[in-house]
């Protein structure tokens, strides 16, 4: 993306405004006001930088909290780039087990049917918790801005907005935010190691209100049997 005179100053002023707004407790915008229109090729490059180069198996601890209760346990996620994810979680002694297979932003299957919806309201947010950004839909309006190790970009389609902020390097981070008709659906922040693997993730869903936290125990290369994408029988 071509940079213009005064680019650095606009970035600094935009993020100063975000910091001031954040002092009140509400998160500021993921993409600052200095963002400009970008083309799909540029967005594809930013998204590709978040994709693992090979099949990955993540193992993690999870904790879900809402106003009524909390639950936690262990889980795993198998990711086959560019767009396939198998998600499994369970509580102590296998209680509350839930699984799903996802292709892009659509489920192949979920067990039970509300397995993902109970924890994560939106599939781009689910992907974001594992440090992976999704591509825009056809017809989306695209905008973005980059400076140093930080890149922020946004897709707008109808009343829906999906925003990302990615920080590369040792203090790596991916922020994913989804809004519908201007209202915040959810915001996930994932901390990454210097290889881009997730270390921890936190999702906040204000409408519930609810929080989901993941602490990653391991990430490694893995071979997947074809049947992991098939729902278990009764």
Tab-separated table of C-alpha atoms in Angstrom:
chain	number	residue	atom	x	y	z
A	1	UNK	CA	0.000	0.000	0.000
A	2	UNK	CA	1.407	3.413	-0.978
A	3	UNK	CA	2.272	5.640	1.972
A	4	UNK	CA	1.624	9.363	1.911
A	5	UNK	CA	3.319	12.324	3.602
A	6	UNK	CA	2.217	12.623	7.197
A	7	UNK	CA	1.277	8.908	7.372
A	8	UNK	CA	3.160	8.257	10.616
A	9	UNK	CA	1.607	11.307	12.274
A	10	UNK	CA	-1.938	10.226	11.358
A	11	UNK	CA	-1.274	6.774	12.790
A	12	UNK	CA	0.070	8.227	16.043
A	13	UNK	CA	-2.848	10.638	16.427
A	14	UNK	CA	-5.370	7.893	15.699
A	15	UNK	CA	-3.953	5.586	18.329
A	16	UNK	CA	-3.645	8.397	20.840
A	17	UNK	CA	-7.410	8.873	20.433
A	18	UNK	CA	-7.923	5.144	20.971
A	19	UNK	CA	-5.829	5.216	24.143
A	20	UNK	CA	-7.766	8.155	25.556
A	21	UNK	CA	-11.091	6.478	24.769
A	22	UNK	CA	-9.849	3.275	26.389
A	23	UNK	CA	-9.291	5.036	29.709
A	24	UNK	CA	-13.045	4.994	30.191
A	25	UNK	CA	-13.113	1.190	30.102
A	26	UNK	CA	-14.717	0.676	26.659
A	27	UNK	CA	-12.394	-0.621	23.931
A	28	UNK	CA	-11.442	1.812	21.216
A	29	UNK	CA	-11.775	1.041	17.495
A	30	UNK	CA	-9.565	-1.742	16.156
A	31	UNK	CA	-8.924	0.133	12.893
A	32	UNK	CA	-7.947	3.794	13.424
A	33	UNK	CA	-9.464	6.725	11.596
A	34	UNK	CA	-6.433	7.048	9.299
A	35	UNK	CA	-7.300	3.831	7.412
A	36	UNK	CA	-7.790	4.134	3.667
A	37	UNK	CA	-9.295	1.855	0.993
A	38	UNK	CA	-7.140	-1.133	0.014
A	39	UNK	CA	-7.462	-3.796	-2.658
A	40	UNK	CA	-8.149	-7.484	-2.174
A	41	UNK	CA	-4.576	-8.488	-3.055
A	42	UNK	CA	-3.261	-6.433	-0.134
A	43	UNK	CA	-5.812	-7.968	2.245
A	44	UNK	CA	-4.958	-11.457	0.983
A	45	UNK	CA	-1.310	-10.838	1.903
A	46	UNK	CA	-2.241	-9.711	5.415
A	47	UNK	CA	-4.500	-12.711	5.947
A	48	UNK	CA	-1.881	-15.129	4.563
A	49	UNK	CA	0.585	-13.895	7.172
A	50	UNK	CA	-1.718	-15.307	9.900
A	51	UNK	CA	-2.073	-18.779	8.354
A	52	UNK	CA	0.081	-21.677	9.531
A	53	UNK	CA	2.194	-23.189	6.760
A	54	UNK	CA	1.271	-26.752	7.767
A	55	UNK	CA	-1.325	-28.705	9.728
A	56	UNK	CA	-1.353	-27.636	13.376
A	57	UNK	CA	-2.654	-29.216	16.559
A	58	UNK	CA	-3.331	-26.842	19.455
A	59	UNK	CA	-4.013	-28.100	22.978
A	60	UNK	CA	-5.389	-25.658	25.534
A	61	UNK	CA	-7.186	-25.062	28.811
A	62	UNK	CA	-10.436	-23.113	28.595
A	63	UNK	CA	-12.598	-21.139	30.993
A	64	UNK	CA	-16.040	-19.755	30.127
A	65	UNK	CA	-17.806	-17.272	32.420
A	66	UNK	CA	-21.137	-15.500	32.223
A	67	UNK	CA	-23.412	-13.836	34.781
A	68	UNK	CA	-24.879	-17.146	35.915
A	69	UNK	CA	-22.009	-19.595	36.062
A	70	UNK	CA	-18.557	-20.626	34.904
A	71	UNK	CA	-17.191	-23.785	33.348
A	72	UNK	CA	-13.810	-24.953	32.150
A	73	UNK	CA	-11.689	-27.846	31.084
A	74	UNK	CA	-9.364	-28.831	28.280
A	75	UNK	CA	-9.651	-28.826	24.532
A	76	UNK	CA	-7.910	-29.104	21.206
A	77	UNK	CA	-8.100	-27.508	17.789
A	78	UNK	CA	-6.821	-29.044	14.570
A	79	UNK	CA	-6.226	-26.566	11.769
A	80	UNK	CA	-5.563	-27.577	8.171
A	81	UNK	CA	-4.749	-24.430	6.190
A	82	UNK	CA	-6.229	-22.508	4.595
A	83	UNK	CA	-9.774	-23.002	5.886
A	84	UNK	CA	-10.453	-26.195	7.896
A	85	UNK	CA	-10.771	-26.394	11.673
A	86	UNK	CA	-11.812	-29.182	14.051
A	87	UNK	CA	-12.662	-27.946	17.563
A	88	UNK	CA	-13.128	-30.170	20.659
A	89	UNK	CA	-13.671	-29.189	24.294
A	90	UNK	CA	-14.746	-31.004	27.452
A	91	UNK	CA	-14.994	-30.380	31.161
A	92	UNK	CA	-13.626	-32.545	33.983
A	93	UNK	CA	-13.983	-36.297	33.337
A	94	UNK	CA	-15.338	-35.569	29.847
A	95	UNK	CA	-18.393	-33.664	31.043
A	96	UNK	CA	-20.047	-31.203	28.683
A	97	UNK	CA	-18.113	-32.469	25.668
A	98	UNK	CA	-18.615	-30.466	22.467
A	99	UNK	CA	-17.108	-30.731	18.991
A	100	UNK	CA	-17.361	-28.998	15.654
A	101	UNK	CA	-15.818	-29.106	12.194
A	102	UNK	CA	-15.689	-25.786	10.355
A	103	UNK	CA	-14.810	-24.886	6.771
A	104	UNK	CA	-14.164	-21.171	6.464
A	105	UNK	CA	-17.064	-19.445	8.226
A	106	UNK	CA	-19.505	-22.344	7.915
A	107	UNK	CA	-19.881	-25.444	10.118
A	108	UNK	CA	-19.781	-28.895	8.559
A	109	UNK	CA	-21.363	-30.184	11.771
A	110	UNK	CA	-21.526	-29.430	15.482
A	111	UNK	CA	-22.176	-31.828	18.381
A	112	UNK	CA	-24.372	-30.877	20.139
A	113	UNK	CA	-25.994	-28.501	17.603
A	114	UNK	CA	-25.292	-25.437	19.747
A	115	UNK	CA	-21.735	-26.554	20.619
A	116	UNK	CA	-19.972	-23.493	19.206
A	117	UNK	CA	-22.766	-20.954	19.683
A	118	UNK	CA	-22.692	-21.458	23.467
A	119	UNK	CA	-19.046	-20.393	23.571
A	120	UNK	CA	-18.405	-18.198	20.510
A	121	UNK	CA	-21.104	-16.170	18.688
A	122	UNK	CA	-19.318	-15.918	15.353
A	123	UNK	CA	-16.927	-18.120	13.330
A	124	UNK	CA	-14.399	-15.360	12.473
A	125	UNK	CA	-14.088	-14.825	16.242
A	126	UNK	CA	-13.435	-18.555	16.698
A	127	UNK	CA	-10.693	-18.481	14.051
A	128	UNK	CA	-9.276	-15.309	15.573
A	129	UNK	CA	-8.802	-17.011	18.946
A	130	UNK	CA	-6.330	-19.345	17.228
A	131	UNK	CA	-4.479	-16.447	15.619
A	132	UNK	CA	-5.972	-16.834	12.143
A	133	UNK	CA	-7.728	-14.099	10.158
A	134	UNK	CA	-10.402	-14.840	7.557
A	135	UNK	CA	-10.687	-13.474	4.018
A	136	UNK	CA	-13.402	-10.945	3.132
A	137	UNK	CA	-16.655	-11.907	1.443
A	138	UNK	CA	-17.233	-10.926	-2.174
A	139	UNK	CA	-18.540	-7.370	-2.317
A	140	UNK	CA	-17.125	-6.258	1.041
A	141	UNK	CA	-15.647	-2.768	1.289
A	142	UNK	CA	-11.995	-3.049	2.384
A	143	UNK	CA	-9.830	-0.569	4.266
A	144	UNK	CA	-6.597	-0.771	6.202
A	145	UNK	CA	-3.472	0.886	7.518
A	146	UNK	CA	0.004	-0.392	8.381
A	147	UNK	CA	2.957	1.022	10.264
A	148	UNK	CA	5.974	-0.882	11.501
A	149	UNK	CA	4.920	-4.185	13.044
A	150	UNK	CA	1.235	-3.224	13.297
A	151	UNK	CA	-1.366	-3.733	10.559
A	152	UNK	CA	-5.077	-3.018	10.991
A	153	UNK	CA	-7.751	-3.757	8.415
A	154	UNK	CA	-11.526	-3.912	8.122
A	155	UNK	CA	-14.250	-5.534	5.985
A	156	UNK	CA	-17.665	-3.896	5.753
A	157	UNK	CA	-20.590	-5.669	4.112
A	158	UNK	CA	-24.145	-4.431	4.657
A	159	UNK	CA	-24.588	-3.903	8.401
A	160	UNK	CA	-21.721	-6.229	9.373
A	161	UNK	CA	-18.139	-5.172	10.078
A	162	UNK	CA	-15.160	-7.446	10.729
A	163	UNK	CA	-11.956	-5.755	11.913
A	164	UNK	CA	-8.451	-7.046	12.609
A	165	UNK	CA	-5.304	-5.672	14.169
A	166	UNK	CA	-2.148	-7.768	13.897
A	167	UNK	CA	1.116	-7.047	15.670
A	168	UNK	CA	4.113	-9.038	14.441
A	169	UNK	CA	7.308	-9.824	16.345
A	170	UNK	CA	8.044	-10.956	19.887
A	171	UNK	CA	5.020	-9.170	21.351
A	172	UNK	CA	2.723	-10.604	18.695
A	173	UNK	CA	-1.034	-10.167	18.894
A	174	UNK	CA	-4.169	-10.574	16.794
A	175	UNK	CA	-7.300	-8.632	17.706
A	176	UNK	CA	-10.549	-9.689	16.014
A	177	UNK	CA	-13.727	-7.639	16.353
A	178	UNK	CA	-17.193	-8.248	14.904
A	179	UNK	CA	-19.959	-5.625	14.848
A	180	UNK	CA	-23.532	-5.870	13.599
A	181	UNK	CA	-25.423	-2.650	12.867
A	182	UNK	CA	-22.757	-0.820	14.855
A	183	UNK	CA	-23.213	-2.963	17.965
A	184	UNK	CA	-20.274	-4.987	19.263
A	185	UNK	CA	-20.917	-8.732	18.838
A	186	UNK	CA	-17.583	-9.845	20.240
A	187	UNK	CA	-13.912	-8.977	20.517
A	188	UNK	CA	-11.115	-11.538	20.744
A	189	UNK	CA	-7.506	-10.774	21.616
A	190	UNK	CA	-4.908	-13.485	21.032
A	191	UNK	CA	-1.317	-13.258	22.205
A	192	UNK	CA	1.202	-14.860	19.839
A	193	UNK	CA	4.769	-16.060	20.209
A	194	UNK	CA	7.507	-14.914	17.832
A	195	UNK	CA	6.607	-17.771	15.455
A	196	UNK	CA	2.961	-16.651	15.338
A	197	UNK	CA	1.605	-19.518	17.456
A	198	UNK	CA	-1.075	-18.608	20.020
A	199	UNK	CA	-0.073	-18.343	23.686
A	200	UNK	CA	-3.358	-17.134	25.178
A	201	UNK	CA	-6.679	-15.800	23.941
A	202	UNK	CA	-9.587	-13.932	25.488
A	203	UNK	CA	-13.003	-13.344	23.946
A	204	UNK	CA	-15.472	-10.811	25.368
A	205	UNK	CA	-19.136	-10.935	24.329
A	206	UNK	CA	-20.821	-7.851	25.841
A	207	UNK	CA	-24.429	-8.758	25.050
A	208	UNK	CA	-24.407	-11.901	27.239
A	209	UNK	CA	-22.209	-10.684	28.952
A	210	UNK	CA	-19.686	-13.525	28.757
A	211	UNK	CA	-15.976	-14.218	28.529
A	212	UNK	CA	-14.033	-17.154	27.114
A	213	UNK	CA	-10.331	-17.538	27.916
A	214	UNK	CA	-7.913	-20.024	26.348
A	215	UNK	CA	-4.457	-20.827	27.698
A	216	UNK	CA	-2.446	-22.797	25.157
A	217	UNK	CA	-0.485	-25.768	26.466
A	218	UNK	CA	1.147	-26.824	23.202
A	219	UNK	CA	1.160	-26.174	19.468
A	220	UNK	CA	2.754	-28.502	16.976
A	221	UNK	CA	2.722	-29.989	13.511
A	222	UNK	CA	0.285	-32.868	13.116
A	223	UNK	CA	-1.049	-35.379	10.619
A	224	UNK	CA	-4.846	-35.693	10.559
A	225	UNK	CA	-6.853	-38.765	9.712
A	226	UNK	CA	-9.626	-38.027	7.168
A	227	UNK	CA	-12.333	-39.062	9.620
A	228	UNK	CA	-11.689	-36.105	11.948
A	229	UNK	CA	-13.899	-34.066	9.592
A	230	UNK	CA	-16.747	-36.586	9.978
A	231	UNK	CA	-19.309	-36.314	12.759
A	232	UNK	CA	-19.302	-39.103	15.298
A	233	UNK	CA	-22.156	-41.590	14.955
A	234	UNK	CA	-24.880	-42.068	17.595
